Short mmCIF file of C-alpha atoms and ligand atoms in Angstrom, two decimals:
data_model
loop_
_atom_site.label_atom_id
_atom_site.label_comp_id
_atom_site.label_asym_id
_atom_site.label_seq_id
_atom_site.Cartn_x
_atom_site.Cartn_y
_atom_site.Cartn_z
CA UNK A 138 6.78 23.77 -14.25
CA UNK A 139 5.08 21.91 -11.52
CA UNK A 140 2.17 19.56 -11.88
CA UNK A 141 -0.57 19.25 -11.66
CA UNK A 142 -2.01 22.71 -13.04
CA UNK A 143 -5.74 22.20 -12.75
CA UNK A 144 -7.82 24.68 -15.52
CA UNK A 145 -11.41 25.51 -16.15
CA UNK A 146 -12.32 26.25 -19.96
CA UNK A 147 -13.89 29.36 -19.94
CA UNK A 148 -17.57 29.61 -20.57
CA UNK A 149 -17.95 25.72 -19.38
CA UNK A 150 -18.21 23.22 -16.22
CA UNK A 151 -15.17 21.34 -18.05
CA UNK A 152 -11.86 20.93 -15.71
CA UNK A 153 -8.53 19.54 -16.59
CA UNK A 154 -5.87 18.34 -14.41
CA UNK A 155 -2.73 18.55 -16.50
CA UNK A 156 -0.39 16.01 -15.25
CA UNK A 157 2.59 16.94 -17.15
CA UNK A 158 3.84 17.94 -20.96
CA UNK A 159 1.92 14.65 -22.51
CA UNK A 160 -0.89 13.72 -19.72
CA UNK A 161 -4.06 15.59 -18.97
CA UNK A 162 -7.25 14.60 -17.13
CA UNK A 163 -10.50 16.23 -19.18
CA UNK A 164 -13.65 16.34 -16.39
CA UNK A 165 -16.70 16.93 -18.61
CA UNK A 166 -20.59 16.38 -17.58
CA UNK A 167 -22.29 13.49 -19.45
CA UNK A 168 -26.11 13.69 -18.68
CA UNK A 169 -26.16 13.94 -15.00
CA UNK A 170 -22.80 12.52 -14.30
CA UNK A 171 -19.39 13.23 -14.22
CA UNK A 172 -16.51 11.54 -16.82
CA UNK A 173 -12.94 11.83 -16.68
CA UNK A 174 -10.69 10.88 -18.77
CA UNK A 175 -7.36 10.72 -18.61
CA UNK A 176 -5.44 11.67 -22.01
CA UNK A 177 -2.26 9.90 -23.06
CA UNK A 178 -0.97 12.30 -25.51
CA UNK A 179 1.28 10.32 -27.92
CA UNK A 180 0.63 12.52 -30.66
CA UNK A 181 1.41 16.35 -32.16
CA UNK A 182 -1.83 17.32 -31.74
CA UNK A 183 -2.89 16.18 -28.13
CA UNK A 184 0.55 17.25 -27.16
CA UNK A 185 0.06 20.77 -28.97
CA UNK A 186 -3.04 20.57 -27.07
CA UNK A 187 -1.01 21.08 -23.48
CA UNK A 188 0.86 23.64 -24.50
CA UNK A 189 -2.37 25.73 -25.33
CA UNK A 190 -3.89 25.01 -21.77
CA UNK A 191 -0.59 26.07 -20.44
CA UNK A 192 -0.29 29.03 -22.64
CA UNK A 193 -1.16 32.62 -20.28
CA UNK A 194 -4.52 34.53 -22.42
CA UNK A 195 -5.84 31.16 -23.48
CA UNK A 196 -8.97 30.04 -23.20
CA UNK A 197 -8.16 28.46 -20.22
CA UNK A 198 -7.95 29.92 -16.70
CA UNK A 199 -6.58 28.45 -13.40
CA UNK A 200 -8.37 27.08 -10.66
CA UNK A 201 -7.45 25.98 -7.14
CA UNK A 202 -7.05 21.96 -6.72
CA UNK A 203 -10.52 22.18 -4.48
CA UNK A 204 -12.13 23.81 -7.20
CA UNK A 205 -10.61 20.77 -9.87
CA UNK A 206 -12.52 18.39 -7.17
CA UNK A 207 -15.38 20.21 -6.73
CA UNK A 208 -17.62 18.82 -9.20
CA UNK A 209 -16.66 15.06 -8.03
CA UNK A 210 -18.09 15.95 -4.96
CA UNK A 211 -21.96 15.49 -6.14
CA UNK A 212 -21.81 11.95 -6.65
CA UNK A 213 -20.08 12.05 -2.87
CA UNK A 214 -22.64 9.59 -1.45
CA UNK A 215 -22.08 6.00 -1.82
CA UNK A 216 -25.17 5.14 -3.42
CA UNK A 217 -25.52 7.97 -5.36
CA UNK A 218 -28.64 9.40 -4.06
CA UNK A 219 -28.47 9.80 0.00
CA UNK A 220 -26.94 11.74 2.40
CA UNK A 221 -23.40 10.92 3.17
CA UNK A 222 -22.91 8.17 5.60
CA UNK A 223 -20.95 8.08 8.47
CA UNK A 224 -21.46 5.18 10.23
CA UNK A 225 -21.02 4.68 14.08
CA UNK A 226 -19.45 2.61 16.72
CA UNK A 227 -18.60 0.12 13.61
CA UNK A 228 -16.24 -4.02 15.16
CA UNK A 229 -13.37 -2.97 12.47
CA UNK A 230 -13.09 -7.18 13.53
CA UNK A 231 -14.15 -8.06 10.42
CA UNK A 232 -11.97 -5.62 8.32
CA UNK A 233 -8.80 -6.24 9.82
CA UNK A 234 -6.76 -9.56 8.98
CA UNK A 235 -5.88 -9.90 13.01
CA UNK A 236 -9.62 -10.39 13.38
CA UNK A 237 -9.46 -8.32 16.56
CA UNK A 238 -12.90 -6.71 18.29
CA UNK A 239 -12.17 -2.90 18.43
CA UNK A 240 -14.70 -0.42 16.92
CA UNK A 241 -14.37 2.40 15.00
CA UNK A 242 -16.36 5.99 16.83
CA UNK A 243 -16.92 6.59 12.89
CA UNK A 244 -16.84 4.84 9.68
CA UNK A 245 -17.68 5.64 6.38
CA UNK A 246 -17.09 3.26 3.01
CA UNK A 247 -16.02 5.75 0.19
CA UNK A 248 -15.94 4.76 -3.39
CA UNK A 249 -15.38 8.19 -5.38
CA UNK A 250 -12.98 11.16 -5.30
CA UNK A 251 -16.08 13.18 -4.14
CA UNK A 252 -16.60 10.70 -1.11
CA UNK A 253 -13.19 11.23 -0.11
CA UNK A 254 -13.29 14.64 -0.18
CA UNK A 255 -16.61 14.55 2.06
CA UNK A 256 -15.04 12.18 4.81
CA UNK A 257 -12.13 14.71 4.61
CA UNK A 258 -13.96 17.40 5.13
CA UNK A 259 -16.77 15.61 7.53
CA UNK A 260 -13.33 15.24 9.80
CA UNK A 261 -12.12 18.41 9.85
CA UNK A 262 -15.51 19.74 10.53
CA UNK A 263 -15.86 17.75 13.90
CA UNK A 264 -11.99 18.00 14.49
CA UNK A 265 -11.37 14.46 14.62
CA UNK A 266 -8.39 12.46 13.11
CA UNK A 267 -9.36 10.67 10.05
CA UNK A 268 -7.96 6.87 9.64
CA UNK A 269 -7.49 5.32 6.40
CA UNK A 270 -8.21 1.97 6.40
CA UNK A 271 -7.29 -0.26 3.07
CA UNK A 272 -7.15 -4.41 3.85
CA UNK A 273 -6.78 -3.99 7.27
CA UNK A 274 -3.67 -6.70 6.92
CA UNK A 275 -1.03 -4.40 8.07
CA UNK A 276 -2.23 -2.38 11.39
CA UNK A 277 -2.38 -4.07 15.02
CA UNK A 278 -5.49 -2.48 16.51
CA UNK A 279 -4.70 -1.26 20.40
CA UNK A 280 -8.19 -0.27 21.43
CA UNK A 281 -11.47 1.54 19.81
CA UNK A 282 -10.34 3.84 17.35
CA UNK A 283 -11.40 7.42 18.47
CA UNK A 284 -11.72 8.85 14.63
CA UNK A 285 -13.07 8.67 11.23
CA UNK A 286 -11.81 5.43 9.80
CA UNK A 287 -12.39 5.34 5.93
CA UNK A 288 -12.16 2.33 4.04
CA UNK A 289 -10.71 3.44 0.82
CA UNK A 290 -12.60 1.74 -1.97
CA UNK A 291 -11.93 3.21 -5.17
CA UNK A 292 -11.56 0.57 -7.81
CA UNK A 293 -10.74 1.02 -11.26
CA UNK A 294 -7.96 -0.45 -13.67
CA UNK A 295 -7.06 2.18 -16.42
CA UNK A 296 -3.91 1.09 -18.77
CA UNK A 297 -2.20 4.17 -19.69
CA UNK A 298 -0.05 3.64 -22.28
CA UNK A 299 1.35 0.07 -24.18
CA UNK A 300 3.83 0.24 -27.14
CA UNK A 301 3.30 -3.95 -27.44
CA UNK A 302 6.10 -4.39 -24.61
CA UNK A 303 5.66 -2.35 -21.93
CA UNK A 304 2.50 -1.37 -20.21
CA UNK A 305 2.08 0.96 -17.75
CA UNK A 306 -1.13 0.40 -15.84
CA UNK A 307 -3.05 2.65 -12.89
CA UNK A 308 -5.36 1.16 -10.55
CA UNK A 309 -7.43 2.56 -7.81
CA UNK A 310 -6.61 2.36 -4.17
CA UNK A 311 -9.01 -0.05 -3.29
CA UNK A 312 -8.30 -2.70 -5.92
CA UNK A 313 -7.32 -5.83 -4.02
CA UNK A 314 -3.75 -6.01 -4.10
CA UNK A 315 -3.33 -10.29 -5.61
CA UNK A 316 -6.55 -9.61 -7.45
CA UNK A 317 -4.76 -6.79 -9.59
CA UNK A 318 -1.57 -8.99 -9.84
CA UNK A 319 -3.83 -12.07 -11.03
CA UNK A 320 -5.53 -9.42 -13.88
CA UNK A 321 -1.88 -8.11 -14.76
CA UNK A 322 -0.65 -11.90 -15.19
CA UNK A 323 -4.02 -12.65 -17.25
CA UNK A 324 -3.14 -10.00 -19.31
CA UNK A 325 0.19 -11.36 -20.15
CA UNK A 326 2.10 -8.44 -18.19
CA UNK A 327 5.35 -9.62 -16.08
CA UNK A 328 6.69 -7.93 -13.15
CA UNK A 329 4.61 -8.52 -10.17
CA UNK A 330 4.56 -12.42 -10.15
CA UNK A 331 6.69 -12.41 -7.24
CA UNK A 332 4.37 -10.46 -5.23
CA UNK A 333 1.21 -13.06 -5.42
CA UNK A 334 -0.93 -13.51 -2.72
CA UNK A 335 0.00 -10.76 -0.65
CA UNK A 336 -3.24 -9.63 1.27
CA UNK A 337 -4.23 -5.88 1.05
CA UNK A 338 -5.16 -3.09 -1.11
CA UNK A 339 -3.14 -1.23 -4.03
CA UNK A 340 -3.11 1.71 -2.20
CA UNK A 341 -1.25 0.42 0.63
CA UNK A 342 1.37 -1.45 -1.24
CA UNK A 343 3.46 1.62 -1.43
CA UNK A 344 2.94 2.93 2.01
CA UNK A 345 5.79 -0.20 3.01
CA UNK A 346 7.48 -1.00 -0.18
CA UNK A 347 5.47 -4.31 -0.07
CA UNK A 348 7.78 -7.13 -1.24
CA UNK A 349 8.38 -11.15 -1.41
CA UNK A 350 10.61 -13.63 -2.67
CA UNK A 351 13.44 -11.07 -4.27
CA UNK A 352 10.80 -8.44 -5.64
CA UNK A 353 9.89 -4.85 -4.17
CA UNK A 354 7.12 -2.77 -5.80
CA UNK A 355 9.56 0.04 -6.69
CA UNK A 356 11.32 -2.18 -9.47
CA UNK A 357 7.77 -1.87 -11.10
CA UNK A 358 6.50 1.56 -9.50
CA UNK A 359 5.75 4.45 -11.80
CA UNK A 360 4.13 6.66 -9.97
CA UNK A 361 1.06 7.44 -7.32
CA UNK A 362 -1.02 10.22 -6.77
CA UNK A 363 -2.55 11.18 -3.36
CA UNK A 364 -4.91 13.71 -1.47
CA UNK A 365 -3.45 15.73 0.96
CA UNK A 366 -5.26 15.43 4.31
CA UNK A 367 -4.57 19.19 5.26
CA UNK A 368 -6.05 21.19 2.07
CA UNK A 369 -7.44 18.24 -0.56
CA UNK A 370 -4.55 19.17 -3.13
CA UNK A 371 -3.93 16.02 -5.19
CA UNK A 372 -0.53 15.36 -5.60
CA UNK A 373 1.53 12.85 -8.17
CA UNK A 374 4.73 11.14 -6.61
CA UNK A 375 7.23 9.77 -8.20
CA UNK A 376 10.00 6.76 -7.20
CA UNK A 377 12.19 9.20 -5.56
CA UNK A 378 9.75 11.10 -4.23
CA UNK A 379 8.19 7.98 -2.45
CA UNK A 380 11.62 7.81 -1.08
CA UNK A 381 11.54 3.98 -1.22
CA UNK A 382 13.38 1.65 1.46
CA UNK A 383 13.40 -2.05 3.08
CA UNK A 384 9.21 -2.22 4.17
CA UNK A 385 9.77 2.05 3.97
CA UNK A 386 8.64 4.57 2.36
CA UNK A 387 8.28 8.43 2.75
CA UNK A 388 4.40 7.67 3.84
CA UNK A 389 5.49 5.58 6.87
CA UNK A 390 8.75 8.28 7.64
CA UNK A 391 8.30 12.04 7.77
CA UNK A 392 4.64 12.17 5.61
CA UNK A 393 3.06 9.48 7.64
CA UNK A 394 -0.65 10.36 8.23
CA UNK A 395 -0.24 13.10 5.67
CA UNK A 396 -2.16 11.64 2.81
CA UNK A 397 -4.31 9.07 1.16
CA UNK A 398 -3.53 7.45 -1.85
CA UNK A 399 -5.86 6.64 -4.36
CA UNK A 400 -4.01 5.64 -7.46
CA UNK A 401 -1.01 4.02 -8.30
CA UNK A 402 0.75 3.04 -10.80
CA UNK A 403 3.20 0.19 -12.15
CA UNK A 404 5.14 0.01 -15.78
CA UNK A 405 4.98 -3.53 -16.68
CA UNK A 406 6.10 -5.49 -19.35
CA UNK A 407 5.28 -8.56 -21.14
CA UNK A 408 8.98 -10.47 -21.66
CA UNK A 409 10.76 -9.20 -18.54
CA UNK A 410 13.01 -11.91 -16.72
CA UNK A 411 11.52 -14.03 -14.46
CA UNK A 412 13.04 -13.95 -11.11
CA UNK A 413 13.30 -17.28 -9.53
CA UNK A 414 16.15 -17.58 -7.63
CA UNK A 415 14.68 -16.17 -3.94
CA UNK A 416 13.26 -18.62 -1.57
CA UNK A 417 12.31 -22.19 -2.99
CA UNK A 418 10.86 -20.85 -6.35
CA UNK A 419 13.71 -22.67 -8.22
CA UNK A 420 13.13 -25.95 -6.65
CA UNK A 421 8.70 -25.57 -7.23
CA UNK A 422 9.35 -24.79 -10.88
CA UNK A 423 11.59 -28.07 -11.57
CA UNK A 424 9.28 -30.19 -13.11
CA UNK A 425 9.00 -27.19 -16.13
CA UNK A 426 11.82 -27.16 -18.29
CA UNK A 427 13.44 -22.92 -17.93
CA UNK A 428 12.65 -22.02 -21.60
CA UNK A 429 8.65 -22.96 -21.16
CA UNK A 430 8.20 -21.04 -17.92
CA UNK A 431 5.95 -18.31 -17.76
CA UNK A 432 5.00 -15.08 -15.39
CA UNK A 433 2.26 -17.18 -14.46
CA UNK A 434 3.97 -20.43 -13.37
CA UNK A 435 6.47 -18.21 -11.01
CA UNK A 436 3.13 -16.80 -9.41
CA UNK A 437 1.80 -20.15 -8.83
CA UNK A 438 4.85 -21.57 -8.02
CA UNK A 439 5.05 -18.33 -5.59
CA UNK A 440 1.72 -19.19 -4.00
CA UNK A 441 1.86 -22.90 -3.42
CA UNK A 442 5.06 -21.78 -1.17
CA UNK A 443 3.21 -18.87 0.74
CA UNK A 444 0.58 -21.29 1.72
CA UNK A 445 2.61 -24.01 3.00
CA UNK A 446 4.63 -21.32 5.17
CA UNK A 447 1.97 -18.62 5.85
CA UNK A 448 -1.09 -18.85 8.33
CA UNK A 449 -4.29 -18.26 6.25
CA UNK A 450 -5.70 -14.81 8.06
CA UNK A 451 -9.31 -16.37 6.84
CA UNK A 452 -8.15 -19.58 9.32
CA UNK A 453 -6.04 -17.68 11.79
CA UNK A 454 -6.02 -13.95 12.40
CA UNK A 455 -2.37 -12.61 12.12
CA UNK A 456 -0.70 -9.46 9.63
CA UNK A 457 1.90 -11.73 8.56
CA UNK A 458 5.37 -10.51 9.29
CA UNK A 459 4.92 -8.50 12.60
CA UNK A 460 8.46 -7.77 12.69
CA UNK A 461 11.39 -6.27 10.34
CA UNK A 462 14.37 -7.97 9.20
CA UNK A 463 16.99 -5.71 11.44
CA UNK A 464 20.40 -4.97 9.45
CA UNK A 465 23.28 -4.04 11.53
CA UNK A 466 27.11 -2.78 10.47
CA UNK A 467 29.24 -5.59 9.14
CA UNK A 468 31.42 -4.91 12.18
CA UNK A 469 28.00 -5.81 14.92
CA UNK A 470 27.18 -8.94 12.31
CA UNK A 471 30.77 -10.72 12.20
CA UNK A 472 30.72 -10.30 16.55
CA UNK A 473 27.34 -12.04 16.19
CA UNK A 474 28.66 -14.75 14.01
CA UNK A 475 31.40 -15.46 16.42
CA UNK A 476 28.82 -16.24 19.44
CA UNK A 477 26.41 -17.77 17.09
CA UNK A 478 28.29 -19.82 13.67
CA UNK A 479 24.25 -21.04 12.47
CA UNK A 480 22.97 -17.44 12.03
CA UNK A 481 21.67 -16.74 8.83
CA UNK A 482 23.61 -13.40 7.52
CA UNK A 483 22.71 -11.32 4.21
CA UNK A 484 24.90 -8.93 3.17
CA UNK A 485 23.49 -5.34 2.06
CA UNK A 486 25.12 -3.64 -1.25
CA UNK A 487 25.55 -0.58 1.40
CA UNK A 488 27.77 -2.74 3.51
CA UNK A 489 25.29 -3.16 6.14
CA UNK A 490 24.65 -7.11 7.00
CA UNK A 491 20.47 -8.29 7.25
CA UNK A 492 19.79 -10.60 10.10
CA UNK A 493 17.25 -12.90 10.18
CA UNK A 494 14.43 -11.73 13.21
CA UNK A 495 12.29 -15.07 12.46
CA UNK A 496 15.66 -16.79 13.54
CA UNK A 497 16.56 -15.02 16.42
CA UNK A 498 12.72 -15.10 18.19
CA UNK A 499 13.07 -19.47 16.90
CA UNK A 500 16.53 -19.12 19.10
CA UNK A 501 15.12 -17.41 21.99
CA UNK A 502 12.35 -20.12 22.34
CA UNK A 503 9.29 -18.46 20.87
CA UNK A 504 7.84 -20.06 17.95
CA UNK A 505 4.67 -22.06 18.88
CA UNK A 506 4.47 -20.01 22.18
CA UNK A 507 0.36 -19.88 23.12
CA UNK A 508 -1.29 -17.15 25.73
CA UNK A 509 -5.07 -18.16 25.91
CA UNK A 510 -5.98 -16.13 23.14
CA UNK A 511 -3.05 -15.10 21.17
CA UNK A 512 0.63 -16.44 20.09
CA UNK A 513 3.51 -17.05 17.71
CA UNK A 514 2.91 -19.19 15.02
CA UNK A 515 4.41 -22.57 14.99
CA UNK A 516 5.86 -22.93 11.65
CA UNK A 517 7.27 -19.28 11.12
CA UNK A 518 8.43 -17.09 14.69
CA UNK A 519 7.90 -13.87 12.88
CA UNK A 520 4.34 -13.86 12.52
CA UNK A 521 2.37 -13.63 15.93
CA UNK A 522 -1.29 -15.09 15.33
CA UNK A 523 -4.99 -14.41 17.46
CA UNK A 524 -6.90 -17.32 17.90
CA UNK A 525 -9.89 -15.19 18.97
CA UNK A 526 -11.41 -13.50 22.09
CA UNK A 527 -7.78 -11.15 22.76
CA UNK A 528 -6.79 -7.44 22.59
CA UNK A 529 -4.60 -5.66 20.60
CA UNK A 530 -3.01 -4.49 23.97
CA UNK A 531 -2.41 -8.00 24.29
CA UNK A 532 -0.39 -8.98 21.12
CA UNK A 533 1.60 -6.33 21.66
CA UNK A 534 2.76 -7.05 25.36
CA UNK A 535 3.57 -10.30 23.46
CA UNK A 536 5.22 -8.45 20.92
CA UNK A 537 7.18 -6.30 23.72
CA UNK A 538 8.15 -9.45 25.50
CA UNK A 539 9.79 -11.22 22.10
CA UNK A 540 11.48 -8.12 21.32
CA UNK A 541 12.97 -7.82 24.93
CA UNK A 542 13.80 -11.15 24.73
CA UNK A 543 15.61 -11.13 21.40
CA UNK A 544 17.82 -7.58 22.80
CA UNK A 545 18.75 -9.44 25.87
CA UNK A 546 19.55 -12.77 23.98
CA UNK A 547 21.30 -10.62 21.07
CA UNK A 548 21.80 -7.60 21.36
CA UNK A 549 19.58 -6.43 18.53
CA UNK A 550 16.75 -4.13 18.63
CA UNK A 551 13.85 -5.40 16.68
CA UNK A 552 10.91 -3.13 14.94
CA UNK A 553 7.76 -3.50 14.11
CA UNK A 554 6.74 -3.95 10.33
CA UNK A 555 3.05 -3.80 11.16
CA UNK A 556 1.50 -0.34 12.47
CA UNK A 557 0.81 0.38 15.55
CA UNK A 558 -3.26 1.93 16.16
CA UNK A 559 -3.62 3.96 19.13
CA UNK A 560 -6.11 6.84 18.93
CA UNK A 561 -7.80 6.92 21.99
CA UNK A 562 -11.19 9.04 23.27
CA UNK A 563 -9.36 11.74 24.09
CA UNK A 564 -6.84 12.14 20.63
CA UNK A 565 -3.71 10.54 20.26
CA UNK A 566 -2.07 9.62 17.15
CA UNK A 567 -1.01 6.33 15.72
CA UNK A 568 1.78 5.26 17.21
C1 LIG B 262 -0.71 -13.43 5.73
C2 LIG B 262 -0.02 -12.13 5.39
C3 LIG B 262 1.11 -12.13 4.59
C4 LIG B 262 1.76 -10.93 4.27
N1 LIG B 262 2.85 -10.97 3.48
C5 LIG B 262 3.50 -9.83 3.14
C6 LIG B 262 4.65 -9.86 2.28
O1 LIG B 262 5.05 -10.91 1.82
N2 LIG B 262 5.26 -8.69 2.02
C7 LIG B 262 4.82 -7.49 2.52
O2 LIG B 262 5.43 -6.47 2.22
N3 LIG B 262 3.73 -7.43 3.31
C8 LIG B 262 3.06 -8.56 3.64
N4 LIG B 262 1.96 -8.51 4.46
C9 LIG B 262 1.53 -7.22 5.02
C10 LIG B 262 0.38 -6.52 4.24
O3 LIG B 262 -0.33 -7.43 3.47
C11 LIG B 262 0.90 -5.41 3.33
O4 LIG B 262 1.64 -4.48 4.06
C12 LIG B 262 -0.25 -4.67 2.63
O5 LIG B 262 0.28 -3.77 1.69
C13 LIG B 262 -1.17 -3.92 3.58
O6 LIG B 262 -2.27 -3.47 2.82
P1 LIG B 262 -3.64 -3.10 3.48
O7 LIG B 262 -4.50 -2.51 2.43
O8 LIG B 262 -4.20 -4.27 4.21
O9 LIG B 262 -3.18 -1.97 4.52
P2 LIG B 262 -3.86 -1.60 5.90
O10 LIG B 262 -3.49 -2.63 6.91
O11 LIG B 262 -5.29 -1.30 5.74
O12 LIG B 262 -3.07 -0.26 6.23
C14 LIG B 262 -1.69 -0.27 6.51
C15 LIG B 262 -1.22 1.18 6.74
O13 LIG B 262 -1.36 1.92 5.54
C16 LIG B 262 -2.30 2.99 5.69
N5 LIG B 262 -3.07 3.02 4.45
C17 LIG B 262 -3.81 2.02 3.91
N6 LIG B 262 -4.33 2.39 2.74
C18 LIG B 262 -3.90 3.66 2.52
C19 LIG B 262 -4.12 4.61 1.48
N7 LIG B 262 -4.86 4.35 0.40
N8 LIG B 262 -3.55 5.84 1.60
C20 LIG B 262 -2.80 6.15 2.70
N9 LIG B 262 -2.58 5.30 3.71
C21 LIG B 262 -3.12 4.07 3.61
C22 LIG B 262 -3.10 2.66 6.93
O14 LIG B 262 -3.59 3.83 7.58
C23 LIG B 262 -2.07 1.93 7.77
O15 LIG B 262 -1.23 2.84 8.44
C24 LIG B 262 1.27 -9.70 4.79
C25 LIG B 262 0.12 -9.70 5.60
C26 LIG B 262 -0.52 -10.90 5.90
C27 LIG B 262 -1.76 -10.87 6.74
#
């Protein structure tokens, strides 16, 4: 069977979303608003309780995925009372971490299902291309952005199930990403300590695979679910289904632009092994003897390093990392290390050898370059920084020149990790 199946119970406003054999989402009115909840069914009963919605003659009849959504729809409005608001000609300066001047045509905050579905539909309706827009910390602006960019705001932290070990925990798209991993680490859960401090929203964090100092989210993913941008369906993903890689994912491959997500979710768990043995974690957590360390001192441990390596985008506009760690056959990586004995070489489990990109740009004389407005950070070469006043055009003819450089110098093509926004007046698509 495939899920969701979304049902109406006869006779009532009530929809379900059932999720699978043992998950359903109930949509009942309370006074004038709508409640969901999700159910967890651990027991005969709620279990039994699936296979009657499922069960042809029943008291409950299908409806189409637009219809589940429907009723989410009246509280569309961001405060709740007004018309929906599209905003125009909005700096998305202050929303991006690059800090770069370029405005949006249209812009539109949404905060519930039903707002989504409006700005969806708002977009199709004037046939323009619809943005999503989470921390802004990942996307290199090139101009104004000829479209409906919607910052996706849904919040929300729902714990689904916890047998005293393992959790697994769902939060909205628009939960800050280290806020959620500060609440999972107050809450005693393991897993994402690694991962501290990286800027963003949940909803993005799959969309690359976001990961740090030996962690990826998919060794904690569960699962996500996302709108479709073509018909509304809602859709749950799994692991493979995300089709997970190195800063990859299906969302940046063949579904890229496809679909928003708005929930996602990790299984955690409160004794897992703490990984400490990327980057200078081992060294920061000296001082605390192995069998008293905690989730919480590899976090802090974690962010004391990021922010002695890492420009502050609050200081220093930049999206971190601009570029990907290339890997090359083993064959391409031992030539390499003949011309060049100091370069730093990770072998992959496929065979395949990383290389080092900060490296190579250090080598070809790039770290601490300056342009008026605009250059390459002078304690890490991968991350290229705005000091204010430039153009997205800008850091990427900066970004063109470093990657020419590092082909002619080595041989190796580089890529961008951050994306590339180009949707000018007259369409275009993000490049
Ligand atoms: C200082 C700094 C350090 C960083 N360190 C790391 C690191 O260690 N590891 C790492 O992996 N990354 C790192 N990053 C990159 C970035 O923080 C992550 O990629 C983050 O997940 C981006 O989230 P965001 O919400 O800001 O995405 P945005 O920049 O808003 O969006 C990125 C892309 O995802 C799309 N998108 C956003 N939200 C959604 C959604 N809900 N549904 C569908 N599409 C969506 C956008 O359209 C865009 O294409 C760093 C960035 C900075 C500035």
């Amino acid at each position: 069977m495939e899920y969701p199946v979304y049902l109406q119970l006869r006779g009532t406003e009530n929809v379900y979303a059932v999720q699978g054999p043992d998950r359903f989402w109930e949509c009942t009115r309370i006074g004038g608003q709508w409640l969901r909840q999700d159910v967890v069914c651990n027991t005969w009963p709620d279990r039994q309780r699936v296979l009657d919605m499922l069960e042809d003659g029943g008291p409950w009849e299908p409806i189409s995925s637009q219809a589940f959504l429907g009723p989410w729809l009246e509280d569309a409005t961001e405060d709740g009372q007004g018309a929906f608001k599209v905003k125009e000609h909005v700096d998305l300066a202050p929303w991006t971490t690059f800090g770069i001047s370029a405005h949006a045509r249209w812009f539109v905050q949404v905060t519930t299902m039903g707002a989504l579905r409006e700005a969806m539909a708002w977009a199709e309706e004037q046939k323009v291309p619809l943005l999503v827009l989470g921390g802004g910390s990942n996307m290199l602006l090139h101009g104004d952005v000829h479209a409906l960019v919607v910052l996706v705001q849904l919040t929300g932290i729902e714990v689904l199930s916890d047998d005293g070990q393992h959790v697994e925990v769902a939060a909205g798209a628009g939960e800050g990403w280290h806020d959620f991993v500060m609440r999972t680490l107050d809450e005693g859960w393991g897993g994402l300590e690694n991962l501290s401090l990286i800027p963003g929203s949940v909803g993005a964090s799959p969309m690359q695979n976001i990961g740090a100092y030996g962690v990826e989210i998919q060794d904690r993913f569960a699962w996500l679910d996302a709108v479709r941008l073509s018909d509304g369906a809602l859709q749950r993903f799994d692991a493979e289904q995300c089709d997970f890689g190195y800063r990859e994912s299906v969302f940046k491959r063949g579904q890229k632009g496809l679909w928003v997500i708005v929930r996602v979710a990790f299984d955690l768990d409160r004794s897992s092994i703490l990984r400490t043995g990327y980057g200078a974690i081992e060294a920061e957590l000296q001082a605390i003897p192995k069998t008293q360390r905690t989730h919480r001192d590899v976090s802090d441990a974690v962010i004391r390093i990021r922010q002695s390596k890492l420009p502050d985008p609050k200081q220093i506009g930049n999206a971190g990392s601009f570029f990907k760690n290339p890997s090359v056959p083993a064959e391409v990586a031992q030539k390499l290390f003949l011309d060049h004995p100091n370069m730093p070489q990770y072998p992959l489990p496929d065979g395949r050898v990383k290389l080092a990109a900060g490296w190579m740009i250090d080598q070809a004389g790039w770290k601490g370059h300056k342009r008026d407005t605009h250059g390459v950070h002078d304690k890490q070469a991968l991350v290229l920084v705005h000091f204010g006043g430039g153009t997205g055009l800008e850091i990427w003819q900066l970004a063109e020149d470093i990657m020419a450089s590092v082909k002619q110098r080595f041989g190796i093509d580089l890529e961008p990790e951050v994306n590339q926004i180009s949707i000018p007046r007259k369409g275009g698509t993000e490049a």
